[in-house]
Coordinates of N, CA, C and O in Angstrom, one line a residue:
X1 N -46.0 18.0 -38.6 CA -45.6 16.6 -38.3 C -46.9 15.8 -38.3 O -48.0 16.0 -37.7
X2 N -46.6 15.0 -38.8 CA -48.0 13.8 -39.0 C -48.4 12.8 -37.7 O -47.4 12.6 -37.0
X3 N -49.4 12.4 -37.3 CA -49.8 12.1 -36.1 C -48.9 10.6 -36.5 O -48.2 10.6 -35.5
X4 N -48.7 9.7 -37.0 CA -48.0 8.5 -37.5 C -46.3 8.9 -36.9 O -45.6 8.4 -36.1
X5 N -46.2 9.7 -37.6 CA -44.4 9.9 -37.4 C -44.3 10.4 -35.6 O -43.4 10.2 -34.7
X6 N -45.6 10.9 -35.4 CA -45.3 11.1 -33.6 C -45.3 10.0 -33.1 O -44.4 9.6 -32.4
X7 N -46.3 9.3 -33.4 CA -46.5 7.9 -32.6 C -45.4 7.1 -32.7 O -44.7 7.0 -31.7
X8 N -45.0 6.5 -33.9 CA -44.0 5.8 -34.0 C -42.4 6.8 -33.1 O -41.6 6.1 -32.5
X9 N -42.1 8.3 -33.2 CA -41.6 8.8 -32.3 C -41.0 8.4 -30.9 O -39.9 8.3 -30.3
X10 N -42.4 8.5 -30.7 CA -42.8 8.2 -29.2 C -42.4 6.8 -28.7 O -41.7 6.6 -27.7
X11 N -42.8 5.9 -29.6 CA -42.8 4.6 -29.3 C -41.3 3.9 -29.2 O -40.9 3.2 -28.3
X12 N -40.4 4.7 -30.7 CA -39.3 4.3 -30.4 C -38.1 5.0 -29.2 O -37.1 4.3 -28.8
X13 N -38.5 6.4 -28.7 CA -38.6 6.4 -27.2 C -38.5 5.8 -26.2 O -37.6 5.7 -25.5
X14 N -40.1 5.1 -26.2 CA -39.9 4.5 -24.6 C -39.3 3.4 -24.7 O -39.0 2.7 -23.7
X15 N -39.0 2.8 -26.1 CA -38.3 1.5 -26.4 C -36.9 2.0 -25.7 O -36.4 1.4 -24.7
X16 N -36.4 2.9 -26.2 CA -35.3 3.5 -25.3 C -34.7 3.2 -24.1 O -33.6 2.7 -23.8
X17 N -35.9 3.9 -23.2 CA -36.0 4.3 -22.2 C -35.9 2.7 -20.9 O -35.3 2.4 -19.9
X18 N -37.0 2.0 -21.9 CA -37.0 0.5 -21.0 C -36.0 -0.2 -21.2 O -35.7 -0.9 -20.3
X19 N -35.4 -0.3 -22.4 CA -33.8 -0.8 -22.7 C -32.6 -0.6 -22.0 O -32.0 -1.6 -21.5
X20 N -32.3 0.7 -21.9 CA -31.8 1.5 -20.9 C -32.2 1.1 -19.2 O -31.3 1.0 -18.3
X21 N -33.4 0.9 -19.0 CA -34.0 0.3 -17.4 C -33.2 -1.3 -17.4 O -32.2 -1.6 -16.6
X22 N -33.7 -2.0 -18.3 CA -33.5 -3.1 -18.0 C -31.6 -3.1 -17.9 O -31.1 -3.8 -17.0
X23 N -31.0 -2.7 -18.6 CA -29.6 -3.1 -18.8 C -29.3 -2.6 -17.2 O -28.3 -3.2 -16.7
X24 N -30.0 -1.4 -16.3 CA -29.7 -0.7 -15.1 C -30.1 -2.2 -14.3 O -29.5 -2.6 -13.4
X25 N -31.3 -2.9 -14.9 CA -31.7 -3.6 -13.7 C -30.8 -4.9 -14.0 O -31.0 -5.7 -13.1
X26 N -30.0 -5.2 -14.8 CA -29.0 -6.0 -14.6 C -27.5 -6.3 -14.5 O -26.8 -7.4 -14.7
X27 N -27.0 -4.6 -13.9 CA -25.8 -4.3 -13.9 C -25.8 -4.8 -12.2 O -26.4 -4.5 -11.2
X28 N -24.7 -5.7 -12.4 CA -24.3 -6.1 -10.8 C -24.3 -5.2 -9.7 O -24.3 -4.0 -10.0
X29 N -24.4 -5.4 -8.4 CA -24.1 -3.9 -7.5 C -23.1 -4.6 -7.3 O -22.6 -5.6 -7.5
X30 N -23.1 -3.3 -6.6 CA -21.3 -2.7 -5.8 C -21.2 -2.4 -4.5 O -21.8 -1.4 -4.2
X31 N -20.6 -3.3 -3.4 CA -20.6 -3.0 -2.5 C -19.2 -2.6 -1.8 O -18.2 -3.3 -1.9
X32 N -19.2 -1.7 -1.1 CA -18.4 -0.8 -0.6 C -17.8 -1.9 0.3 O -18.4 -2.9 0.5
X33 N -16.7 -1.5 1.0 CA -15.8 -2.6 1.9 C -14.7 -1.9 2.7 O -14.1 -2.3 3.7
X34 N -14.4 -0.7 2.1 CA -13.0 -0.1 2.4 C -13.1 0.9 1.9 O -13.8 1.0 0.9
X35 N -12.3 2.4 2.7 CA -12.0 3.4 2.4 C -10.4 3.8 3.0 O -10.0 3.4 4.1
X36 N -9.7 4.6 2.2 CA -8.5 5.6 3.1 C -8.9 6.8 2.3 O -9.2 7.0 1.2
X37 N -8.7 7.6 3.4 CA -9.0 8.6 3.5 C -7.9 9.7 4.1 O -7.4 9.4 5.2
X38 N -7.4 11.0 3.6 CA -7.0 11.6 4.5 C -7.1 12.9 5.2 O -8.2 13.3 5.0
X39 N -6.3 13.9 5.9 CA -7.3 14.1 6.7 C -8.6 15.5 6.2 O -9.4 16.2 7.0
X40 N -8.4 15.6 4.8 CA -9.9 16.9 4.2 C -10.4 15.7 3.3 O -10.8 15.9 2.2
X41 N -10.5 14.4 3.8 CA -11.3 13.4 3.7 C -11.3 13.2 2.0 O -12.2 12.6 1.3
X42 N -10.2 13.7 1.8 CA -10.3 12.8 0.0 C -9.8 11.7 -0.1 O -8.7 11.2 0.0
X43 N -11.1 11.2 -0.4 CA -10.8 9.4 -0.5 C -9.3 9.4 -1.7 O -9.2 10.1 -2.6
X44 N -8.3 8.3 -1.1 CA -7.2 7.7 -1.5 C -7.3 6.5 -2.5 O -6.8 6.3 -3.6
X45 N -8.4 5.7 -1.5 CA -8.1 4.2 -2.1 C -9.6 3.6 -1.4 O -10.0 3.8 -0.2
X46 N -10.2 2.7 -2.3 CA -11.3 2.0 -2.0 C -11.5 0.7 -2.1 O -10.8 0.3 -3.1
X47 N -12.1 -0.3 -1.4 CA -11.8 -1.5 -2.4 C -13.9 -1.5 -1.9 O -14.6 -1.1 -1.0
X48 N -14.0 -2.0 -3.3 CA -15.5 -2.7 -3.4 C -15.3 -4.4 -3.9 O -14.3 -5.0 -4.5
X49 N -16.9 -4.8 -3.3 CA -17.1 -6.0 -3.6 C -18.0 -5.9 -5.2 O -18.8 -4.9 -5.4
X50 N -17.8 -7.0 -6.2 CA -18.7 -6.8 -7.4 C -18.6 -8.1 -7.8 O -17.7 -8.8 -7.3
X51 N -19.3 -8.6 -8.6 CA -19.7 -10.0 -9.1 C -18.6 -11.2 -8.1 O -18.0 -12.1 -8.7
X52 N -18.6 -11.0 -7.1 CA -17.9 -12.2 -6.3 C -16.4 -12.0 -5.9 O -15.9 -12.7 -5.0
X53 N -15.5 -10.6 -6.8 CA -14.4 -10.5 -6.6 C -14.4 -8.9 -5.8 O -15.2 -8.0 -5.5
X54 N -13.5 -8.9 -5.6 CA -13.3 -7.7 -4.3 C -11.6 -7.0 -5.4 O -10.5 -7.5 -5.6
X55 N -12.4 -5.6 -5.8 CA -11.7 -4.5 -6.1 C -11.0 -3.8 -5.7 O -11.5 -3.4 -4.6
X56 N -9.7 -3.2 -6.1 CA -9.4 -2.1 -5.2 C -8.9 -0.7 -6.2 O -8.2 -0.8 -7.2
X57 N -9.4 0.6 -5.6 CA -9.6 1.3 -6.6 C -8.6 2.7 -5.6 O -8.7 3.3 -4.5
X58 N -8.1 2.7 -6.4 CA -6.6 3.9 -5.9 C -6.4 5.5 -7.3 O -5.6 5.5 -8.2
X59 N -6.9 6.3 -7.1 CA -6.4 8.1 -7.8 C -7.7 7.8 -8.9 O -7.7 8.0 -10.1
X60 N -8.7 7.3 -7.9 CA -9.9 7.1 -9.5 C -9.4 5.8 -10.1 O -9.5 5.3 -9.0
X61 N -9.1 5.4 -10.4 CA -8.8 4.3 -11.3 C -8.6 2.4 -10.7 O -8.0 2.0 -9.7
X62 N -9.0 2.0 -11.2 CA -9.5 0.4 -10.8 C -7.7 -0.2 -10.5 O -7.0 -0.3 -11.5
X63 N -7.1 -0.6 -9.3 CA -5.6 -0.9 -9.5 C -5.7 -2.5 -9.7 O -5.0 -3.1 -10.4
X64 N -7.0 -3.1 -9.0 CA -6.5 -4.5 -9.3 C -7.9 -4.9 -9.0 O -8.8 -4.1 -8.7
X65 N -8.2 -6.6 -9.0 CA -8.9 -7.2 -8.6 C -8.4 -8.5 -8.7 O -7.6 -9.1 -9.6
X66 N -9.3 -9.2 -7.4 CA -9.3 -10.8 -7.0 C -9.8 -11.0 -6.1 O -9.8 -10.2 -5.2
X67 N -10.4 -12.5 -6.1 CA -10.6 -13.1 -5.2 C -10.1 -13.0 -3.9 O -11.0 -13.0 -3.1
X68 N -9.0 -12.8 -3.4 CA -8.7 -12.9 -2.0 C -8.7 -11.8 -1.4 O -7.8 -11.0 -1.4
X69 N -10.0 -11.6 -0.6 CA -10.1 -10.3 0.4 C -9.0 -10.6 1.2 O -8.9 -9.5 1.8
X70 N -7.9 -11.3 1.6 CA -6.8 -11.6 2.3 C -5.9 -10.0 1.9 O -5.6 -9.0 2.6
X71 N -5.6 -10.5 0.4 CA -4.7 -9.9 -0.5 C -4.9 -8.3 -0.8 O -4.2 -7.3 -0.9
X72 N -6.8 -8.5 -1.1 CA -7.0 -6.6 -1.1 C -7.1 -5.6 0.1 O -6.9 -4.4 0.0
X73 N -7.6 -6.6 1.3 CA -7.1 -6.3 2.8 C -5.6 -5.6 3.0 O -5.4 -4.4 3.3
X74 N -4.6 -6.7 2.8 CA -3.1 -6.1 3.2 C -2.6 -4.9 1.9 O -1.6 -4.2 1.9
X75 N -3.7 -5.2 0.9 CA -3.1 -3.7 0.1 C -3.3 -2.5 0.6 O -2.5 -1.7 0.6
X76 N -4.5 -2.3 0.9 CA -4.7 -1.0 1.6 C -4.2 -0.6 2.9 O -4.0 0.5 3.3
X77 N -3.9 -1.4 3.3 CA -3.4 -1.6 4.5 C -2.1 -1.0 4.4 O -1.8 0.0 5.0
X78 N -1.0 -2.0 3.1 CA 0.3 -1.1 3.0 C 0.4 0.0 2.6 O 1.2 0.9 2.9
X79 N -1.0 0.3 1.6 CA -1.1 1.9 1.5 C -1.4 2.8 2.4 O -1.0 3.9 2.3
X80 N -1.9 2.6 3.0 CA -2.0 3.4 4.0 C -0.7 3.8 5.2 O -0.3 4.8 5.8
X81 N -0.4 2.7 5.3 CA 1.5 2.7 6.4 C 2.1 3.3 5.0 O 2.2 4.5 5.3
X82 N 2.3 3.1 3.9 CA 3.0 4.0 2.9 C 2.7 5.4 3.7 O 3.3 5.7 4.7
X83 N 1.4 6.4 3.0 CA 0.8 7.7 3.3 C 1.6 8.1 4.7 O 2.4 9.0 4.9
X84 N 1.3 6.9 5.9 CA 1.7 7.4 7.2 C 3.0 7.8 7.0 O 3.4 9.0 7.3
X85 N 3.9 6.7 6.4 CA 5.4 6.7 6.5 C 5.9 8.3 5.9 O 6.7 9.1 6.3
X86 N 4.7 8.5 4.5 CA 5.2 9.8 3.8 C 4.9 11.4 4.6 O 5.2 12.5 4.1
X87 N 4.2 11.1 5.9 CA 3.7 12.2 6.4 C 2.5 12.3 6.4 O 1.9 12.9 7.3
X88 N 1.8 11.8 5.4 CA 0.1 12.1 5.4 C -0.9 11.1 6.2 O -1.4 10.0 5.9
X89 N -1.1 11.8 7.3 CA -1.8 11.1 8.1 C -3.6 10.3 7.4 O -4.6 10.8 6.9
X90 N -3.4 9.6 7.6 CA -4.9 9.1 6.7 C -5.7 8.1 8.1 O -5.4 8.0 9.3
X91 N -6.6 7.7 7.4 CA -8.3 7.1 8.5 C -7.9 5.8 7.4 O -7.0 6.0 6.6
X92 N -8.7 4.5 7.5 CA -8.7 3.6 7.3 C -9.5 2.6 7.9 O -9.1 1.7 8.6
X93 N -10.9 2.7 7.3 CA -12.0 2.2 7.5 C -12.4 0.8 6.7 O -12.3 0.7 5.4
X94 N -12.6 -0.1 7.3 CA -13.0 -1.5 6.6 C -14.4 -2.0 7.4 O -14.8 -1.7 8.5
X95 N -15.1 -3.0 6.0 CA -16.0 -3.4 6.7 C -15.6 -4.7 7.7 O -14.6 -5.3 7.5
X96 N -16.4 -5.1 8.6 CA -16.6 -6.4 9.0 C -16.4 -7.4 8.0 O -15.3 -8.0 7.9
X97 N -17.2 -7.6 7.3 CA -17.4 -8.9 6.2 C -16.2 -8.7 5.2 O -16.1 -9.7 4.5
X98 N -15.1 -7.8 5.0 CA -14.1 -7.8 4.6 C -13.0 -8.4 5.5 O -12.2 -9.3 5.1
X99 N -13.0 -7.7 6.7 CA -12.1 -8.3 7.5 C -12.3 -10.0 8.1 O -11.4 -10.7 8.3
X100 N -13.5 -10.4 8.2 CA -14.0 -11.7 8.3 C -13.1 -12.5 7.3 O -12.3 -13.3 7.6
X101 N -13.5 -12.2 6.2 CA -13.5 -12.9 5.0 C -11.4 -12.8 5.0 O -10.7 -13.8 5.1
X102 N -11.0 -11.9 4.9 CA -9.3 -11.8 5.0 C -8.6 -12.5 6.0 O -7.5 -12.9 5.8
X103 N -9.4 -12.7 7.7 CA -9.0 -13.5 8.3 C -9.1 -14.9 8.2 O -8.3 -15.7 8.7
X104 N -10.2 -15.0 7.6 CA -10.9 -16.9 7.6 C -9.8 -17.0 6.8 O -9.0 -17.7 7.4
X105 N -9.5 -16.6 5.4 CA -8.3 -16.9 4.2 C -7.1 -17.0 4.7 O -6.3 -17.7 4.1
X106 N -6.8 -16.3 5.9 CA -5.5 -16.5 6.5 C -5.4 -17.3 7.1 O -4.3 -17.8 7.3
X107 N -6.6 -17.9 7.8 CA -5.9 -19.0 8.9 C -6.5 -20.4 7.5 O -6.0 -21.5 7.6
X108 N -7.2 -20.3 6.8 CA -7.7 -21.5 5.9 C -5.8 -21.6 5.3 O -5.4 -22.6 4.8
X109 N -5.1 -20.6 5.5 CA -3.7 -21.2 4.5 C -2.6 -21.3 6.2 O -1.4 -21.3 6.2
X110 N -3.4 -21.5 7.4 CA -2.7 -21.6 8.6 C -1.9 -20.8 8.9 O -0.8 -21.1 9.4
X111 N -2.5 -19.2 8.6 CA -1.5 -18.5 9.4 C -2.5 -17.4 9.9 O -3.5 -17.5 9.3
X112 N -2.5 -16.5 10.6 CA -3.6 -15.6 10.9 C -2.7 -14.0 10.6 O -1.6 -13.6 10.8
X113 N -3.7 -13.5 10.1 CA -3.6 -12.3 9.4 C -2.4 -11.5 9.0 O -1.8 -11.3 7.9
X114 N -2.2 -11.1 10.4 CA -0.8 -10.2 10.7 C 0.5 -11.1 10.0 O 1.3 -10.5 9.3
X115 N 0.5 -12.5 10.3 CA 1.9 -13.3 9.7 C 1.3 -12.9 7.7 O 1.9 -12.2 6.8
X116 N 0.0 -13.6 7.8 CA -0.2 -13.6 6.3 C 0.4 -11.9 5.4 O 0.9 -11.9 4.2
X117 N 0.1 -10.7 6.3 CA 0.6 -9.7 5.8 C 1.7 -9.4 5.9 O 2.2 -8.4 5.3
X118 N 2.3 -10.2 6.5 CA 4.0 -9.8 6.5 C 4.5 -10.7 5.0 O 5.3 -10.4 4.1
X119 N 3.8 -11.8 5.0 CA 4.7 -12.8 4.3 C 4.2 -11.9 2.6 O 5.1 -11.5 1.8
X120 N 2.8 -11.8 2.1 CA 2.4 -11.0 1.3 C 3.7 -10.1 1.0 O 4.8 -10.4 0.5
X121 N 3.3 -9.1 1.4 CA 4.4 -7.8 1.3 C 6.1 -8.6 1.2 O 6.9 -8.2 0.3
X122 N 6.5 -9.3 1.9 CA 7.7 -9.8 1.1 C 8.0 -10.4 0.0 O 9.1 -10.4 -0.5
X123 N 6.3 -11.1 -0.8 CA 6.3 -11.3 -2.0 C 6.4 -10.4 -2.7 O 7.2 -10.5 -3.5
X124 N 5.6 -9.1 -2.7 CA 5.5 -8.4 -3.5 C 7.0 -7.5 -3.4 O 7.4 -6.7 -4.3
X125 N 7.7 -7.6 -2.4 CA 9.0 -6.9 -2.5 C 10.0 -7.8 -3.6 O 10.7 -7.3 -4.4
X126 N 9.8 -9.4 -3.5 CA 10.7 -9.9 -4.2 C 10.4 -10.1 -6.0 O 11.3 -10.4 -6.8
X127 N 9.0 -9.8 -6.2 CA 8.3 -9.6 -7.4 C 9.2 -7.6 -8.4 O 9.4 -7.4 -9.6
X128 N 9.3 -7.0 -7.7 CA 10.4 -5.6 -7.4 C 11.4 -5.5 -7.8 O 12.1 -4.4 -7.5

C-alpha cells in the first residue's frame, strides 16, 4: 500500500467521522415527560418532548404527536385506566413541566384539567 493511498485513506475517514459528529451535534434532544409502566416495569407508553411538540410513544412505536401537552397528558392517562380496567396494574409517572403545561392549556380553554379530560375522551369516543 502506498504511503498516498493511506493518507488520503485516513483523511477520508475522519471526514467521516466529523460528519457523523456534527449531524449528532445537531439532532434535537429528547426530553422524557412520562412513563407507564407495569408491574416487571416494562415500559407501556412514553410521551417525550422534541423540537417543541410533545410525543407519545406506545409497543415501541411513535402513536402520535402535538402540540397540546393537554391532549398527550389525558392519553396516557386513558391508557393507563384502560391497563387498570384490563387487570394490569401499572405506575404512571409524569413530569412537572408536563403536567404544568396540560393544566395551564386547560384552564387557557376555561376548564381545569379533570373537565378538560372528560370532555377529550368523549371526543375521541364520538370520532369511533
Amino acid at each position: 500500500m502506498s504511503t498516498t493511498s493511506k493518507l488520503r485513506r485516513d483523511l477520508r475517514r475522519r471526514r467521516e467521522i466529523e460528519e457523523a459528529n456534527r449531524e449528532k451535534a445537531h439532532a434535537s434532544p429528547v426530553e422524557p415527560h412520562a412513563e407507564l409502566r407495569d408491574q416487571q416495569r416494562t415500559l407501556l407508553a412514553g410521551v417525550v418532548r422534541r423540537d417543541g411538540e410533545w410525543v407519545l410513544g406506545m409497543d415501541g412505536r411513535i402513536a402520535g404527536q402535538t402540540t397540546s401537552a393537554a391532549r398527550v397528558l389525558a392519553l396516557i392517562m386513558q391508557a393507563a385506566e384502560l391497563h387498570e380496567r384490563q387487570g394490569t396494574p401499572v405506575r404512571l409517572v409524569y413530569s412537572d413541566a408536563l403536567k404544568d403545561a396540560a393544566h395551564a392549556e386547560a384552564q387557557a380553554d376555561g376548564l381545569d384539567f379533570d373537565a378538560f379530560k372528560v370532555q377529550f375522551a368523549e371526543s375521541l369516543k364520538k370520532k369511533s
